[in-house]
């Protein structure tokens, strides 16, 4: 038999806890501020939007938070996910590096997003909530929350960014199959959506606008809570099952990564793979790998944005968070990786960047699709447009190892499959997929409009 290609854990090895990196940070992140008073927010400020259990996870500094058994029971539908050794890709690249990837596309929704959708629905159900509102870009998060809503008997309304709503009809159909109501954003169903459309009827939408609409719906209805698929601390916390499993699987392969890579839009799948490894390093229990966050050149919050307090949404309904931001009014161009079209980055990921614990790189989409096609032809899995960025970075790192003659171990998170994104591949093969640039004037204006915080 040839050498091992995949490393599997049985259901008993599903993590029993979520890892909270806030316990091990050498310096706590700046507080979240109330937009009116500019004072740190408390649990009561967040209670109109989130159930108290999630609010307490958001602010917790406990290293380990127990995963409820009903959540672990549903995780069994797809967890533990496999870890693959990309031997065919290694051979094609001629690299001495070992390339491993954690594949989250085996979940029912096709990505890592159910890792947090399930617990969010669980805690809302426990608190007696009837309906969840949310936003989605490419639809990975919207379809995951729709799945979670169906499993816990919750109504779900999803505001999907208009450009992705048009680009990805099958993602929308998946949400509707799970029972969610999916609307294009900006929409005529909210005050803020009507305002945006009044100023620009053909607005392509943005995650910031969709967040505003979803928050508005929740703020007006006590039976509705808001659910977010990335950015927030509790969301990143839930995703750490990815890295915890990967550690155990790498031990089966007698390996430890020199480099850990994840694509980054709001920060959830990146944190899921990276935070447990960063934590081991901060605790002094293992060698610190290089940690690389990969983002699109057309929406480069970590590599081009400013580390400053900003709103998480375009309508300025959310608290102020210190993060790497392009400005809440910034609208990225309509490239295919809809899940990476967010103006800001998670506060925790941003804080780790400021501490020097992570690196960031940005790529154009054509180069990412070049790497993704090579990967698919070697490994058999078609990556989602977002995940192509991680594939590209892993490929570049493997080629660096080839040039330097180093047999390093590279781990990346393949956060989802691209089966509902084949229009992007059709555009790629027909030559219609072009590298796009953001509007420098719009970015400059968005940066000027950042909130003033003393």
PDB file of C-alpha atoms in Angstrom, residues 318-429:
ATOM      1  CA  UNK A 318     -23.067  48.092  15.571  1.00  0.00           C
ATOM      2  CA  UNK A 319     -20.587  48.871  18.378  1.00  0.00           C
ATOM      3  CA  UNK A 320     -17.141  50.240  17.559  1.00  0.00           C
ATOM      4  CA  UNK A 321     -14.403  47.626  17.275  1.00  0.00           C
ATOM      5  CA  UNK A 322     -10.670  48.211  16.884  1.00  0.00           C
ATOM      6  CA  UNK A 323      -9.658  46.250  13.821  1.00  0.00           C
ATOM      7  CA  UNK A 324      -7.869  46.472  10.515  1.00  0.00           C
ATOM      8  CA  UNK A 325     -10.406  48.251   8.351  1.00  0.00           C
ATOM      9  CA  UNK A 326     -10.841  49.794   4.920  1.00  0.00           C
ATOM     10  CA  UNK A 327     -13.649  51.958   6.293  1.00  0.00           C
ATOM     11  CA  UNK A 328     -17.235  50.888   6.877  1.00  0.00           C
ATOM     12  CA  UNK A 329     -18.495  52.755   3.792  1.00  0.00           C
ATOM     13  CA  UNK A 330     -16.021  50.972   1.492  1.00  0.00           C
ATOM     14  CA  UNK A 331     -17.647  48.800  -1.179  1.00  0.00           C
ATOM     15  CA  UNK A 332     -15.262  46.217  -2.687  1.00  0.00           C
ATOM     16  CA  UNK A 333     -15.502  45.328  -6.388  1.00  0.00           C
ATOM     17  CA  UNK A 334     -17.561  42.262  -7.304  1.00  0.00           C
ATOM     18  CA  UNK A 335     -14.884  39.559  -7.403  1.00  0.00           C
ATOM     19  CA  UNK A 336     -15.927  35.926  -7.005  1.00  0.00           C
ATOM     20  CA  UNK A 337     -14.724  35.282  -3.445  1.00  0.00           C
ATOM     21  CA  UNK A 338     -17.845  36.839  -1.945  1.00  0.00           C
ATOM     22  CA  UNK A 339     -17.001  35.600   1.547  1.00  0.00           C
ATOM     23  CA  UNK A 340     -13.855  37.763   1.540  1.00  0.00           C
ATOM     24  CA  UNK A 341     -15.601  41.022   0.554  1.00  0.00           C
ATOM     25  CA  UNK A 342     -15.702  42.551   4.030  1.00  0.00           C
ATOM     26  CA  UNK A 343     -14.273  45.951   4.917  1.00  0.00           C
ATOM     27  CA  UNK A 344     -12.870  44.874   8.275  1.00  0.00           C
ATOM     28  CA  UNK A 345     -11.096  42.032  10.023  1.00  0.00           C
ATOM     29  CA  UNK A 346     -11.817  40.274  13.304  1.00  0.00           C
ATOM     30  CA  UNK A 347     -10.595  42.214  16.341  1.00  0.00           C
ATOM     31  CA  UNK A 348      -8.689  39.165  17.610  1.00  0.00           C
ATOM     32  CA  UNK A 349      -7.016  38.498  14.256  1.00  0.00           C
ATOM     33  CA  UNK A 350      -6.191  42.196  13.934  1.00  0.00           C
ATOM     34  CA  UNK A 351      -4.751  42.244  17.463  1.00  0.00           C
ATOM     35  CA  UNK A 352      -2.548  39.225  16.714  1.00  0.00           C
ATOM     36  CA  UNK A 353      -1.294  40.983  13.585  1.00  0.00           C
ATOM     37  CA  UNK A 354      -0.378  44.016  15.701  1.00  0.00           C
ATOM     38  CA  UNK A 355       1.407  41.728  18.185  1.00  0.00           C
ATOM     39  CA  UNK A 356       3.469  40.234  15.340  1.00  0.00           C
ATOM     40  CA  UNK A 357       2.023  36.746  15.828  1.00  0.00           C
ATOM     41  CA  UNK A 358       0.700  36.461  12.252  1.00  0.00           C
ATOM     42  CA  UNK A 359       1.646  37.575   8.747  1.00  0.00           C
ATOM     43  CA  UNK A 360      -0.668  38.696   5.946  1.00  0.00           C
ATOM     44  CA  UNK A 361      -0.451  38.482   2.153  1.00  0.00           C
ATOM     45  CA  UNK A 362      -2.867  39.492  -0.600  1.00  0.00           C
ATOM     46  CA  UNK A 363      -3.446  37.922  -4.035  1.00  0.00           C
ATOM     47  CA  UNK A 364      -5.374  38.710  -7.210  1.00  0.00           C
ATOM     48  CA  UNK A 365      -8.113  36.244  -8.106  1.00  0.00           C
ATOM     49  CA  UNK A 366      -6.678  34.894 -11.384  1.00  0.00           C
ATOM     50  CA  UNK A 367      -3.524  33.656  -9.686  1.00  0.00           C
ATOM     51  CA  UNK A 368      -5.652  32.023  -6.999  1.00  0.00           C
ATOM     52  CA  UNK A 369      -7.738  30.209  -9.608  1.00  0.00           C
ATOM     53  CA  UNK A 370      -4.555  29.102 -11.418  1.00  0.00           C
ATOM     54  CA  UNK A 371      -3.435  27.432  -8.195  1.00  0.00           C
ATOM     55  CA  UNK A 372      -6.905  26.028  -7.502  1.00  0.00           C
ATOM     56  CA  UNK A 373      -7.142  24.339 -10.901  1.00  0.00           C
ATOM     57  CA  UNK A 374      -3.711  22.753 -10.430  1.00  0.00           C
ATOM     58  CA  UNK A 375      -4.814  21.613  -6.978  1.00  0.00           C
ATOM     59  CA  UNK A 376      -8.080  20.141  -8.293  1.00  0.00           C
ATOM     60  CA  UNK A 377      -6.272  18.226 -11.023  1.00  0.00           C
ATOM     61  CA  UNK A 378      -3.902  16.741  -8.467  1.00  0.00           C
ATOM     62  CA  UNK A 379      -6.072  16.306  -5.373  1.00  0.00           C
ATOM     63  CA  UNK A 380      -9.554  15.963  -6.884  1.00  0.00           C
ATOM     64  CA  UNK A 381     -11.262  18.665  -4.800  1.00  0.00           C
ATOM     65  CA  UNK A 382     -12.516  21.886  -6.398  1.00  0.00           C
ATOM     66  CA  UNK A 383     -11.925  24.685  -3.858  1.00  0.00           C
ATOM     67  CA  UNK A 384     -14.424  27.437  -3.147  1.00  0.00           C
ATOM     68  CA  UNK A 385     -13.261  30.840  -4.470  1.00  0.00           C
ATOM     69  CA  UNK A 386     -12.406  31.924  -0.921  1.00  0.00           C
ATOM     70  CA  UNK A 387     -10.301  28.815  -0.275  1.00  0.00           C
ATOM     71  CA  UNK A 388      -8.354  29.304  -3.534  1.00  0.00           C
ATOM     72  CA  UNK A 389      -6.430  32.015  -1.692  1.00  0.00           C
ATOM     73  CA  UNK A 390      -5.144  29.490   0.861  1.00  0.00           C
ATOM     74  CA  UNK A 391      -4.264  27.065  -1.932  1.00  0.00           C
ATOM     75  CA  UNK A 392      -2.286  29.809  -3.699  1.00  0.00           C
ATOM     76  CA  UNK A 393      -0.361  30.704  -0.542  1.00  0.00           C
ATOM     77  CA  UNK A 394       0.399  27.059   0.236  1.00  0.00           C
ATOM     78  CA  UNK A 395       1.634  26.570  -3.329  1.00  0.00           C
ATOM     79  CA  UNK A 396       3.878  29.621  -3.079  1.00  0.00           C
ATOM     80  CA  UNK A 397       5.293  28.416   0.243  1.00  0.00           C
ATOM     81  CA  UNK A 398       5.976  24.969  -1.242  1.00  0.00           C
ATOM     82  CA  UNK A 399       7.771  26.546  -4.190  1.00  0.00           C
ATOM     83  CA  UNK A 400       9.805  28.677  -1.769  1.00  0.00           C
ATOM     84  CA  UNK A 401      10.846  25.453  -0.030  1.00  0.00           C
ATOM     85  CA  UNK A 402      11.865  24.076  -3.427  1.00  0.00           C
ATOM     86  CA  UNK A 403      14.043  27.108  -4.150  1.00  0.00           C
ATOM     87  CA  UNK A 404      15.597  27.030  -0.688  1.00  0.00           C
ATOM     88  CA  UNK A 405      15.914  23.242  -0.497  1.00  0.00           C
ATOM     89  CA  UNK A 406      13.909  23.109   2.742  1.00  0.00           C
ATOM     90  CA  UNK A 407      11.643  20.181   3.678  1.00  0.00           C
ATOM     91  CA  UNK A 408       9.185  22.231   5.720  1.00  0.00           C
ATOM     92  CA  UNK A 409       5.705  21.096   6.748  1.00  0.00           C
ATOM     93  CA  UNK A 410       2.864  23.288   5.441  1.00  0.00           C
ATOM     94  CA  UNK A 411      -0.696  23.100   6.765  1.00  0.00           C
ATOM     95  CA  UNK A 412      -3.618  24.972   5.253  1.00  0.00           C
ATOM     96  CA  UNK A 413      -7.345  25.041   5.779  1.00  0.00           C
ATOM     97  CA  UNK A 414      -9.381  24.092   2.716  1.00  0.00           C
ATOM     98  CA  UNK A 415     -12.433  25.790   4.140  1.00  0.00           C
ATOM     99  CA  UNK A 416     -15.012  24.720   1.556  1.00  0.00           C
ATOM    100  CA  UNK A 417     -15.718  23.185  -1.843  1.00  0.00           C
ATOM    101  CA  UNK A 418     -16.632  25.129  -4.963  1.00  0.00           C
ATOM    102  CA  UNK A 419     -19.493  22.971  -6.258  1.00  0.00           C
ATOM    103  CA  UNK A 420     -21.915  25.897  -6.020  1.00  0.00           C
ATOM    104  CA  UNK A 421     -19.365  28.307  -7.452  1.00  0.00           C
ATOM    105  CA  UNK A 422     -18.746  26.729 -10.838  1.00  0.00           C
ATOM    106  CA  UNK A 423     -19.796  29.921 -12.615  1.00  0.00           C
ATOM    107  CA  UNK A 424     -16.506  31.350 -11.372  1.00  0.00           C
ATOM    108  CA  UNK A 425     -14.607  28.458 -12.945  1.00  0.00           C
ATOM    109  CA  UNK A 426     -16.614  28.867 -16.169  1.00  0.00           C
ATOM    110  CA  UNK A 427     -15.518  32.515 -16.241  1.00  0.00           C
ATOM    111  CA  UNK A 428     -11.937  31.443 -15.543  1.00  0.00           C
ATOM    112  CA  UNK A 429     -11.766  28.951 -18.415  1.00  0.00           C
TER     113      UNK A 429
END
